[in-house]
Amino acid sequence: MNALWWLALPVLILPIWWHRKKRVQNQAAPMATARFLPRTEPRQTRVWRWSDPLLLLVRCLLLLVLIAWLADPVYPWRGDTVVVTQGADPAWVEREAAQAGLADAERVTLPAAQALGWVHTHEREWQRDARLLVLGDVPMPAAKPVFGRAVEVRTQAGAPAKVERHVYIASERAAEWRRMFAAQGGHETIIVDDTPGAATALIVWDRAEAPPAALRAPLWWVTQPSAFPELAKARVIDGLRYADSARGRLWHHADWPPRDAQAARALLDDWQQLHVGPRHFTLAPQTFAAVDGANAPEPGGALRGVLLAVLVALFVLERSLTHARRR
């Protein structure tokens, strides 16, 4: 929609028309023989000529910059670029960049989750013949990215970061719940705290009475729905009832605590996928070919700051010239 502002360019005719229009009244010169001629009223004649050319130029530039600022143009100024994800091995990055012939290319370091999205958002900023290379532990996106230019991705899976999740269990069957959490392996460590705190990510409430009103956590596993009125009208998916409350999000299932290892694993997977977020999987190395007709992203406003400064300067200059002409 921003590009439609370029259709306003014909307004540049207005200052040109204004600066060329001038009315001159004919002067009547008395002559001795004029008394024999019929009387006529003085007439005005329009004379087209330039007036105040400097002021005209400033006003035209002012309107042009204003339209450009509203249209938010994008200038393709980037050349060959290597996008590197944070935490990537520097030696591996240099080796891959040199192998691709981009050892001297511009480097842009970004969080791994933002690399492909950033490339798509700023796609218009690259010159037509520029090459793009993305290096690092790039996560697999939910859908295949579509670019209007070729983008090569080379990945190296990084070491998974150690993650600690704190859990508080309020239950007479705490041992059963602890065994389930103890089975969680990998790089994620579940710590069962004796008391809830600010780091508590999950509260297992396996009691009939309601919890203290001040107790908060991002997620609650509830075995007695009567203690939480919000669950009365909760939605149900595959036997799991869920609702949001002032204490946090509430989950309830009639078969809790899990009876076997398979049910326990399914519950932990649901916690990961539905609440914490999907696990990180590294994208396979590949080259995304340019797709004709790919939806170009909206302009990122890279030039709007510069255009705004120029616009203000031209406005001040135009006011100064106008004031000087009137004096």
Short mmCIF file of N, CA and C in Angstrom, two decimals, residues 9-183:
data_model
loop_
_atom_site.label_atom_id
_atom_site.label_comp_id
_atom_site.label_asym_id
_atom_site.label_seq_id
_atom_site.Cartn_x
_atom_site.Cartn_y
_atom_site.Cartn_z
N LEU A 9 2.55 12.05 -7.22
CA LEU A 9 3.58 12.90 -7.83
C LEU A 9 3.01 14.06 -8.66
N PRO A 10 1.84 13.91 -9.29
CA PRO A 10 1.31 15.06 -10.06
C PRO A 10 1.08 16.32 -9.22
N VAL A 11 1.07 16.23 -7.90
CA VAL A 11 0.88 17.44 -7.09
C VAL A 11 2.06 18.39 -7.23
N LEU A 12 3.17 17.91 -7.80
CA LEU A 12 4.31 18.80 -8.03
C LEU A 12 3.97 19.90 -9.04
N ILE A 13 2.90 19.71 -9.79
CA ILE A 13 2.49 20.74 -10.74
C ILE A 13 1.99 21.99 -10.02
N LEU A 14 1.46 21.83 -8.81
CA LEU A 14 0.87 22.96 -8.10
C LEU A 14 1.86 24.09 -7.84
N PRO A 15 3.02 23.83 -7.22
CA PRO A 15 3.95 24.96 -7.03
C PRO A 15 4.48 25.53 -8.35
N ILE A 16 4.63 24.67 -9.36
CA ILE A 16 5.08 25.18 -10.66
C ILE A 16 4.04 26.13 -11.24
N TRP A 17 2.78 25.73 -11.18
CA TRP A 17 1.71 26.59 -11.69
C TRP A 17 1.62 27.89 -10.90
N TRP A 18 1.79 27.81 -9.60
CA TRP A 18 1.67 29.00 -8.76
C TRP A 18 2.80 29.99 -9.03
N HIS A 19 4.00 29.48 -9.25
CA HIS A 19 5.14 30.37 -9.44
C HIS A 19 5.20 30.96 -10.86
N ARG A 20 4.43 30.45 -11.79
CA ARG A 20 4.43 31.00 -13.14
C ARG A 20 3.25 31.92 -13.40
N LYS A 21 2.25 31.88 -12.56
CA LYS A 21 1.04 32.67 -12.80
C LYS A 21 1.21 34.07 -12.22
N LYS A 22 1.04 35.06 -13.04
CA LYS A 22 1.15 36.44 -12.59
C LYS A 22 0.24 37.33 -13.43
N ARG A 23 -0.52 38.16 -12.77
CA ARG A 23 -1.43 39.07 -13.47
C ARG A 23 -0.84 40.48 -13.51
N VAL A 24 -0.88 41.08 -14.69
CA VAL A 24 -0.37 42.45 -14.88
C VAL A 24 -1.51 43.31 -15.42
N GLN A 25 -1.77 44.42 -14.76
CA GLN A 25 -2.82 45.33 -15.21
C GLN A 25 -2.25 46.31 -16.23
N ASN A 26 -2.97 46.44 -17.37
CA ASN A 26 -2.53 47.37 -18.41
C ASN A 26 -2.63 48.81 -17.92
N GLN A 27 -1.58 49.55 -18.15
CA GLN A 27 -1.56 50.95 -17.76
C GLN A 27 -2.11 51.82 -18.91
N ALA A 28 -3.00 52.73 -18.57
CA ALA A 28 -3.59 53.64 -19.57
C ALA A 28 -2.75 54.91 -19.65
N ALA A 29 -2.20 55.18 -20.81
CA ALA A 29 -1.40 56.40 -21.03
C ALA A 29 -2.27 57.47 -21.69
N PRO A 30 -2.41 58.67 -21.10
CA PRO A 30 -3.26 59.73 -21.68
C PRO A 30 -2.65 60.27 -22.98
N MET A 31 -3.50 60.43 -23.97
CA MET A 31 -3.09 60.98 -25.26
C MET A 31 -4.06 62.09 -25.65
N ALA A 32 -3.57 63.01 -26.48
CA ALA A 32 -4.41 64.16 -26.86
C ALA A 32 -5.62 63.74 -27.66
N THR A 33 -5.47 62.69 -28.45
CA THR A 33 -6.58 62.25 -29.30
C THR A 33 -7.48 61.26 -28.61
N ALA A 34 -7.18 60.93 -27.33
CA ALA A 34 -7.97 59.90 -26.64
C ALA A 34 -9.40 60.34 -26.42
N ARG A 35 -9.64 61.69 -26.40
CA ARG A 35 -11.00 62.14 -26.14
C ARG A 35 -11.95 61.81 -27.29
N PHE A 36 -11.40 61.52 -28.50
CA PHE A 36 -12.26 61.16 -29.62
C PHE A 36 -12.55 59.65 -29.67
N LEU A 37 -11.90 58.86 -28.77
CA LEU A 37 -12.09 57.40 -28.77
C LEU A 37 -13.11 57.00 -27.71
N PRO A 38 -13.80 55.86 -27.94
CA PRO A 38 -14.76 55.40 -26.91
C PRO A 38 -14.02 55.02 -25.63
N ARG A 39 -14.69 55.21 -24.50
CA ARG A 39 -14.08 54.91 -23.20
C ARG A 39 -14.03 53.39 -22.99
N THR A 40 -12.90 52.90 -22.50
CA THR A 40 -12.72 51.47 -22.19
C THR A 40 -12.14 51.33 -20.78
N GLU A 41 -12.52 50.24 -20.12
CA GLU A 41 -12.01 49.97 -18.78
C GLU A 41 -10.64 49.30 -18.86
N PRO A 42 -9.77 49.53 -17.86
CA PRO A 42 -8.46 48.86 -17.84
C PRO A 42 -8.64 47.34 -17.78
N ARG A 43 -7.78 46.61 -18.45
CA ARG A 43 -7.83 45.15 -18.48
C ARG A 43 -6.56 44.56 -17.86
N GLN A 44 -6.72 43.30 -17.38
CA GLN A 44 -5.59 42.58 -16.83
C GLN A 44 -5.12 41.52 -17.82
N THR A 45 -3.83 41.40 -17.93
CA THR A 45 -3.23 40.42 -18.83
C THR A 45 -2.39 39.44 -18.02
N ARG A 46 -2.56 38.16 -18.31
CA ARG A 46 -1.77 37.14 -17.63
C ARG A 46 -0.45 36.93 -18.35
N VAL A 47 0.61 37.12 -17.62
CA VAL A 47 1.95 36.95 -18.16
C VAL A 47 2.58 35.75 -17.47
N TRP A 48 2.96 34.73 -18.23
CA TRP A 48 3.55 33.51 -17.68
C TRP A 48 5.07 33.63 -17.71
N ARG A 49 5.63 33.66 -16.51
CA ARG A 49 7.08 33.71 -16.40
C ARG A 49 7.47 33.17 -15.03
N TRP A 50 8.73 32.76 -14.90
CA TRP A 50 9.21 32.20 -13.63
C TRP A 50 9.37 33.32 -12.60
N SER A 51 8.99 33.00 -11.37
CA SER A 51 9.21 33.91 -10.26
C SER A 51 9.76 33.12 -9.08
N ASP A 52 10.76 33.65 -8.41
CA ASP A 52 11.40 32.99 -7.26
C ASP A 52 11.79 31.55 -7.59
N PRO A 53 12.69 31.34 -8.53
CA PRO A 53 13.04 29.96 -8.93
C PRO A 53 13.63 29.13 -7.78
N LEU A 54 14.40 29.77 -6.88
CA LEU A 54 14.97 29.02 -5.77
C LEU A 54 13.88 28.51 -4.83
N LEU A 55 12.91 29.37 -4.53
CA LEU A 55 11.80 28.96 -3.67
C LEU A 55 10.97 27.87 -4.35
N LEU A 56 10.80 28.00 -5.66
CA LEU A 56 10.06 26.97 -6.41
C LEU A 56 10.77 25.63 -6.31
N LEU A 57 12.09 25.63 -6.46
CA LEU A 57 12.85 24.38 -6.37
C LEU A 57 12.71 23.75 -4.99
N VAL A 58 12.80 24.57 -3.95
CA VAL A 58 12.70 24.04 -2.58
C VAL A 58 11.32 23.45 -2.34
N ARG A 59 10.29 24.11 -2.81
CA ARG A 59 8.93 23.60 -2.59
C ARG A 59 8.69 22.30 -3.35
N CYS A 60 9.22 22.20 -4.56
CA CYS A 60 9.08 20.95 -5.31
C CYS A 60 9.82 19.81 -4.60
N LEU A 61 11.03 20.10 -4.13
CA LEU A 61 11.78 19.08 -3.39
C LEU A 61 11.06 18.69 -2.10
N LEU A 62 10.45 19.66 -1.45
CA LEU A 62 9.72 19.38 -0.21
C LEU A 62 8.57 18.41 -0.47
N LEU A 63 7.80 18.65 -1.51
CA LEU A 63 6.71 17.74 -1.84
C LEU A 63 7.23 16.37 -2.27
N LEU A 64 8.32 16.36 -3.03
CA LEU A 64 8.87 15.09 -3.49
C LEU A 64 9.36 14.24 -2.32
N VAL A 65 10.07 14.85 -1.38
CA VAL A 65 10.57 14.11 -0.22
C VAL A 65 9.42 13.65 0.67
N LEU A 66 8.37 14.48 0.78
CA LEU A 66 7.21 14.07 1.57
C LEU A 66 6.55 12.83 0.98
N ILE A 67 6.39 12.81 -0.34
CA ILE A 67 5.80 11.64 -0.99
C ILE A 67 6.70 10.42 -0.81
N ALA A 68 8.02 10.62 -0.94
CA ALA A 68 8.94 9.50 -0.75
C ALA A 68 8.90 8.97 0.67
N TRP A 69 8.78 9.88 1.64
CA TRP A 69 8.70 9.45 3.04
C TRP A 69 7.45 8.62 3.29
N LEU A 70 6.33 9.02 2.69
CA LEU A 70 5.10 8.26 2.84
C LEU A 70 5.16 6.93 2.10
N ALA A 71 5.84 6.90 0.95
CA ALA A 71 5.94 5.67 0.17
C ALA A 71 6.94 4.68 0.76
N ASP A 72 7.85 5.17 1.62
CA ASP A 72 8.84 4.31 2.28
C ASP A 72 9.63 3.49 1.26
N PRO A 73 10.44 4.13 0.43
CA PRO A 73 11.17 3.39 -0.61
C PRO A 73 12.29 2.54 -0.02
N VAL A 74 12.73 1.59 -0.81
CA VAL A 74 13.83 0.70 -0.42
C VAL A 74 14.92 0.81 -1.48
N TYR A 75 16.12 1.09 -1.04
CA TYR A 75 17.25 1.20 -1.97
C TYR A 75 18.12 -0.05 -1.84
N PRO A 76 18.32 -0.79 -2.93
CA PRO A 76 19.16 -2.01 -2.86
C PRO A 76 20.63 -1.66 -2.71
N TRP A 77 21.10 -1.65 -1.48
CA TRP A 77 22.47 -1.21 -1.21
C TRP A 77 23.37 -2.33 -0.71
N ARG A 78 22.82 -3.46 -0.34
CA ARG A 78 23.65 -4.54 0.19
C ARG A 78 24.25 -5.37 -0.94
N GLY A 79 25.50 -5.76 -0.74
CA GLY A 79 26.17 -6.67 -1.67
C GLY A 79 26.17 -8.08 -1.11
N ASP A 80 27.21 -8.86 -1.44
CA ASP A 80 27.33 -10.22 -0.93
C ASP A 80 27.33 -10.20 0.60
N THR A 81 26.55 -11.11 1.19
CA THR A 81 26.36 -11.09 2.64
C THR A 81 26.37 -12.50 3.19
N VAL A 82 27.00 -12.64 4.35
CA VAL A 82 26.99 -13.90 5.09
C VAL A 82 26.27 -13.64 6.41
N VAL A 83 25.14 -14.30 6.62
CA VAL A 83 24.38 -14.19 7.86
C VAL A 83 24.82 -15.32 8.77
N VAL A 84 25.32 -14.96 9.95
CA VAL A 84 25.86 -15.94 10.89
C VAL A 84 24.99 -15.95 12.14
N THR A 85 24.59 -17.12 12.57
CA THR A 85 23.79 -17.22 13.78
C THR A 85 24.68 -17.11 15.00
N GLN A 86 24.13 -16.57 16.06
CA GLN A 86 24.89 -16.41 17.30
C GLN A 86 25.29 -17.78 17.85
N GLY A 87 26.54 -17.86 18.32
CA GLY A 87 27.04 -19.10 18.89
C GLY A 87 27.67 -20.04 17.88
N ALA A 88 27.70 -19.66 16.60
CA ALA A 88 28.31 -20.53 15.60
C ALA A 88 29.83 -20.57 15.78
N ASP A 89 30.43 -21.70 15.46
CA ASP A 89 31.87 -21.88 15.58
C ASP A 89 32.59 -20.94 14.60
N PRO A 90 33.41 -20.00 15.07
CA PRO A 90 34.06 -19.04 14.16
C PRO A 90 34.93 -19.71 13.10
N ALA A 91 35.67 -20.75 13.49
CA ALA A 91 36.53 -21.42 12.51
C ALA A 91 35.70 -22.07 11.41
N TRP A 92 34.61 -22.70 11.80
CA TRP A 92 33.73 -23.33 10.80
C TRP A 92 33.10 -22.27 9.90
N VAL A 93 32.72 -21.13 10.47
CA VAL A 93 32.12 -20.06 9.68
C VAL A 93 33.10 -19.55 8.63
N GLU A 94 34.35 -19.31 9.04
CA GLU A 94 35.35 -18.81 8.10
C GLU A 94 35.62 -19.83 7.00
N ARG A 95 35.66 -21.09 7.37
CA ARG A 95 35.93 -22.13 6.37
C ARG A 95 34.79 -22.23 5.36
N GLU A 96 33.56 -22.20 5.84
CA GLU A 96 32.42 -22.31 4.93
C GLU A 96 32.29 -21.06 4.05
N ALA A 97 32.54 -19.89 4.62
CA ALA A 97 32.45 -18.66 3.83
C ALA A 97 33.52 -18.64 2.74
N ALA A 98 34.73 -19.07 3.08
CA ALA A 98 35.80 -19.11 2.08
C ALA A 98 35.49 -20.13 0.99
N GLN A 99 34.93 -21.26 1.38
CA GLN A 99 34.59 -22.29 0.40
C GLN A 99 33.51 -21.80 -0.57
N ALA A 100 32.61 -20.95 -0.08
CA ALA A 100 31.56 -20.41 -0.93
C ALA A 100 32.01 -19.19 -1.72
N GLY A 101 33.26 -18.76 -1.52
CA GLY A 101 33.75 -17.58 -2.22
C GLY A 101 33.27 -16.28 -1.63
N LEU A 102 32.90 -16.29 -0.35
CA LEU A 102 32.37 -15.10 0.31
C LEU A 102 33.20 -14.73 1.53
N ALA A 103 34.50 -14.95 1.44
CA ALA A 103 35.36 -14.65 2.59
C ALA A 103 35.37 -13.17 2.93
N ASP A 104 35.22 -12.31 1.92
CA ASP A 104 35.26 -10.87 2.14
C ASP A 104 33.87 -10.24 2.18
N ALA A 105 32.84 -11.05 2.22
CA ALA A 105 31.48 -10.52 2.20
C ALA A 105 31.12 -9.92 3.56
N GLU A 106 30.10 -9.08 3.55
CA GLU A 106 29.60 -8.48 4.78
C GLU A 106 29.08 -9.57 5.72
N ARG A 107 29.32 -9.41 7.01
CA ARG A 107 28.84 -10.37 8.00
C ARG A 107 27.74 -9.73 8.84
N VAL A 108 26.68 -10.47 9.03
CA VAL A 108 25.56 -10.04 9.88
C VAL A 108 25.30 -11.15 10.88
N THR A 109 25.40 -10.85 12.17
CA THR A 109 25.20 -11.84 13.22
C THR A 109 23.81 -11.65 13.83
N LEU A 110 23.06 -12.75 13.88
CA LEU A 110 21.67 -12.70 14.36
C LEU A 110 21.38 -13.91 15.22
N PRO A 111 20.35 -13.82 16.08
CA PRO A 111 19.89 -15.03 16.77
C PRO A 111 19.44 -16.08 15.77
N ALA A 112 19.67 -17.33 16.08
CA ALA A 112 19.39 -18.41 15.13
C ALA A 112 17.93 -18.42 14.70
N ALA A 113 17.02 -18.17 15.63
CA ALA A 113 15.59 -18.24 15.31
C ALA A 113 15.14 -17.10 14.40
N GLN A 114 15.95 -16.05 14.26
CA GLN A 114 15.55 -14.88 13.47
C GLN A 114 16.26 -14.80 12.12
N ALA A 115 17.18 -15.70 11.85
CA ALA A 115 18.03 -15.56 10.66
C ALA A 115 17.22 -15.56 9.37
N LEU A 116 16.43 -16.61 9.13
CA LEU A 116 15.69 -16.70 7.88
C LEU A 116 14.62 -15.61 7.78
N GLY A 117 13.97 -15.32 8.89
CA GLY A 117 12.97 -14.26 8.87
C GLY A 117 13.56 -12.90 8.57
N TRP A 118 14.76 -12.64 9.11
CA TRP A 118 15.42 -11.36 8.85
C TRP A 118 15.80 -11.24 7.37
N VAL A 119 16.29 -12.32 6.80
CA VAL A 119 16.65 -12.30 5.38
C VAL A 119 15.42 -12.00 4.53
N HIS A 120 14.30 -12.61 4.86
CA HIS A 120 13.08 -12.37 4.08
C HIS A 120 12.60 -10.93 4.24
N THR A 121 12.66 -10.40 5.46
CA THR A 121 12.18 -9.04 5.71
C THR A 121 13.01 -8.00 4.96
N HIS A 122 14.32 -8.22 4.89
CA HIS A 122 15.23 -7.24 4.27
C HIS A 122 15.62 -7.66 2.85
N GLU A 123 14.84 -8.51 2.25
CA GLU A 123 15.21 -9.06 0.94
C GLU A 123 15.38 -7.99 -0.13
N ARG A 124 14.62 -6.92 -0.05
CA ARG A 124 14.70 -5.87 -1.07
C ARG A 124 15.98 -5.05 -0.98
N GLU A 125 16.71 -5.17 0.10
CA GLU A 125 17.88 -4.33 0.30
C GLU A 125 19.11 -4.85 -0.44
N TRP A 126 19.04 -6.07 -0.99
CA TRP A 126 20.20 -6.61 -1.68
C TRP A 126 20.17 -6.27 -3.16
N GLN A 127 21.33 -6.06 -3.71
CA GLN A 127 21.45 -5.81 -5.13
C GLN A 127 21.09 -7.08 -5.91
N ARG A 128 20.79 -6.90 -7.18
CA ARG A 128 20.27 -8.01 -7.98
C ARG A 128 21.25 -9.18 -8.05
N ASP A 129 22.55 -8.88 -8.17
CA ASP A 129 23.54 -9.94 -8.33
C ASP A 129 24.22 -10.33 -7.01
N ALA A 130 23.71 -9.86 -5.88
CA ALA A 130 24.31 -10.18 -4.58
C ALA A 130 24.02 -11.63 -4.20
N ARG A 131 24.96 -12.23 -3.47
CA ARG A 131 24.81 -13.61 -3.00
C ARG A 131 24.57 -13.61 -1.50
N LEU A 132 23.72 -14.53 -1.05
CA LEU A 132 23.37 -14.65 0.37
C LEU A 132 23.72 -16.04 0.86
N LEU A 133 24.39 -16.07 2.00
CA LEU A 133 24.76 -17.33 2.63
C LEU A 133 24.41 -17.25 4.11
N VAL A 134 23.69 -18.24 4.60
CA VAL A 134 23.30 -18.30 6.02
C VAL A 134 24.05 -19.45 6.66
N LEU A 135 24.78 -19.17 7.74
CA LEU A 135 25.61 -20.17 8.41
C LEU A 135 25.24 -20.26 9.88
N GLY A 136 25.24 -21.50 10.40
CA GLY A 136 25.03 -21.68 11.83
C GLY A 136 23.99 -22.75 12.12
N ASP A 137 23.56 -22.75 13.36
CA ASP A 137 22.56 -23.72 13.82
C ASP A 137 21.17 -23.14 13.57
N VAL A 138 20.74 -23.17 12.32
CA VAL A 138 19.46 -22.58 11.92
C VAL A 138 18.34 -23.57 12.25
N PRO A 139 17.35 -23.17 13.04
CA PRO A 139 16.27 -24.10 13.37
C PRO A 139 15.36 -24.34 12.18
N MET A 140 14.79 -25.53 12.14
CA MET A 140 13.87 -25.88 11.07
C MET A 140 12.57 -25.09 11.22
N PRO A 141 12.17 -24.32 10.20
CA PRO A 141 10.93 -23.54 10.32
C PRO A 141 9.70 -24.43 10.18
N ALA A 142 8.57 -23.90 10.62
CA ALA A 142 7.33 -24.66 10.53
C ALA A 142 6.90 -24.86 9.09
N ALA A 143 7.19 -23.90 8.22
CA ALA A 143 6.86 -24.00 6.80
C ALA A 143 8.09 -23.64 5.98
N LYS A 144 8.18 -24.18 4.79
CA LYS A 144 9.33 -23.91 3.95
C LYS A 144 9.37 -22.44 3.56
N PRO A 145 10.50 -21.76 3.80
CA PRO A 145 10.58 -20.34 3.44
C PRO A 145 10.54 -20.16 1.92
N VAL A 146 10.00 -19.05 1.50
CA VAL A 146 9.92 -18.70 0.09
C VAL A 146 10.60 -17.34 -0.08
N PHE A 147 11.62 -17.30 -0.92
CA PHE A 147 12.37 -16.08 -1.16
C PHE A 147 12.27 -15.69 -2.63
N GLY A 148 12.42 -14.42 -2.88
CA GLY A 148 12.44 -13.93 -4.24
C GLY A 148 13.82 -13.97 -4.87
N ARG A 149 14.81 -14.44 -4.13
CA ARG A 149 16.18 -14.57 -4.61
C ARG A 149 16.78 -15.83 -4.00
N ALA A 150 17.86 -16.32 -4.56
CA ALA A 150 18.47 -17.55 -4.07
C ALA A 150 19.15 -17.30 -2.72
N VAL A 151 18.91 -18.20 -1.78
CA VAL A 151 19.51 -18.12 -0.44
C VAL A 151 20.08 -19.49 -0.11
N GLU A 152 21.38 -19.54 0.13
CA GLU A 152 22.04 -20.80 0.49
C GLU A 152 22.18 -20.88 2.01
N VAL A 153 21.83 -22.04 2.56
CA VAL A 153 21.90 -22.26 4.01
C VAL A 153 22.82 -23.45 4.27
N ARG A 154 23.83 -23.22 5.09
CA ARG A 154 24.72 -24.29 5.55
C ARG A 154 24.66 -24.32 7.07
N THR A 155 24.36 -25.47 7.60
CA THR A 155 24.10 -25.56 9.03
C THR A 155 25.10 -26.47 9.73
N GLN A 156 25.27 -26.17 11.00
CA GLN A 156 26.07 -27.00 11.90
C GLN A 156 25.35 -27.04 13.24
N ALA A 157 24.89 -28.21 13.60
CA ALA A 157 24.13 -28.34 14.85
C ALA A 157 25.02 -28.01 16.04
N GLY A 158 24.54 -27.13 16.87
CA GLY A 158 25.29 -26.77 18.07
C GLY A 158 24.95 -27.67 19.24
N ALA A 159 25.77 -27.59 20.26
CA ALA A 159 25.51 -28.38 21.46
C ALA A 159 24.25 -27.86 22.14
N PRO A 160 23.32 -28.74 22.49
CA PRO A 160 22.08 -28.26 23.13
C PRO A 160 22.37 -27.59 24.47
N ALA A 161 21.72 -26.49 24.69
CA ALA A 161 21.91 -25.76 25.94
C ALA A 161 21.21 -26.50 27.09
N LYS A 162 21.85 -26.47 28.22
CA LYS A 162 21.27 -27.08 29.40
C LYS A 162 20.09 -26.24 29.89
N VAL A 163 18.98 -26.89 30.13
CA VAL A 163 17.76 -26.21 30.54
C VAL A 163 17.28 -26.80 31.86
N GLU A 164 16.97 -25.93 32.79
CA GLU A 164 16.42 -26.36 34.08
C GLU A 164 14.98 -25.87 34.19
N ARG A 165 14.09 -26.77 34.56
CA ARG A 165 12.70 -26.41 34.78
C ARG A 165 12.34 -26.78 36.22
N HIS A 166 11.83 -25.80 36.93
CA HIS A 166 11.51 -26.00 38.35
C HIS A 166 10.03 -26.35 38.50
N VAL A 167 9.79 -27.37 39.32
CA VAL A 167 8.44 -27.89 39.54
C VAL A 167 8.18 -27.94 41.04
N TYR A 168 6.95 -27.59 41.41
CA TYR A 168 6.52 -27.74 42.80
C TYR A 168 5.34 -28.71 42.83
N ILE A 169 5.41 -29.70 43.72
CA ILE A 169 4.38 -30.73 43.82
C ILE A 169 3.66 -30.59 45.15
N ALA A 170 2.35 -30.39 45.08
CA ALA A 170 1.50 -30.35 46.27
C ALA A 170 0.59 -31.56 46.20
N SER A 171 1.01 -32.67 46.81
CA SER A 171 0.27 -33.92 46.67
C SER A 171 0.66 -34.89 47.77
N GLU A 172 -0.31 -35.75 48.12
CA GLU A 172 -0.02 -36.86 49.02
C GLU A 172 0.65 -38.00 48.26
N ARG A 173 0.64 -37.90 46.93
CA ARG A 173 1.28 -38.92 46.09
C ARG A 173 2.50 -38.32 45.40
N ALA A 174 3.25 -37.55 46.13
CA ALA A 174 4.40 -36.85 45.55
C ALA A 174 5.42 -37.82 44.97
N ALA A 175 5.56 -39.00 45.58
CA ALA A 175 6.56 -39.96 45.10
C ALA A 175 6.25 -40.40 43.67
N GLU A 176 4.97 -40.60 43.35
CA GLU A 176 4.60 -41.00 41.99
C GLU A 176 4.95 -39.91 40.99
N TRP A 177 4.67 -38.68 41.34
CA TRP A 177 5.00 -37.57 40.45
C TRP A 177 6.51 -37.42 40.30
N ARG A 178 7.24 -37.59 41.39
CA ARG A 178 8.70 -37.44 41.31
C ARG A 178 9.32 -38.50 40.40
N ARG A 179 8.80 -39.72 40.44
CA ARG A 179 9.34 -40.76 39.57
C ARG A 179 9.14 -40.40 38.10
N MET A 180 8.01 -39.79 37.80
CA MET A 180 7.76 -39.40 36.41
C MET A 180 8.75 -38.33 35.96
N PHE A 181 8.98 -37.33 36.79
CA PHE A 181 9.91 -36.26 36.41
C PHE A 181 11.35 -36.76 36.38
N ALA A 182 11.68 -37.74 37.22
CA ALA A 182 13.04 -38.26 37.24
C ALA A 182 13.38 -39.00 35.95
N ALA A 183 12.36 -39.47 35.23
CA ALA A 183 12.61 -40.19 33.99
C ALA A 183 12.95 -39.27 32.83
#
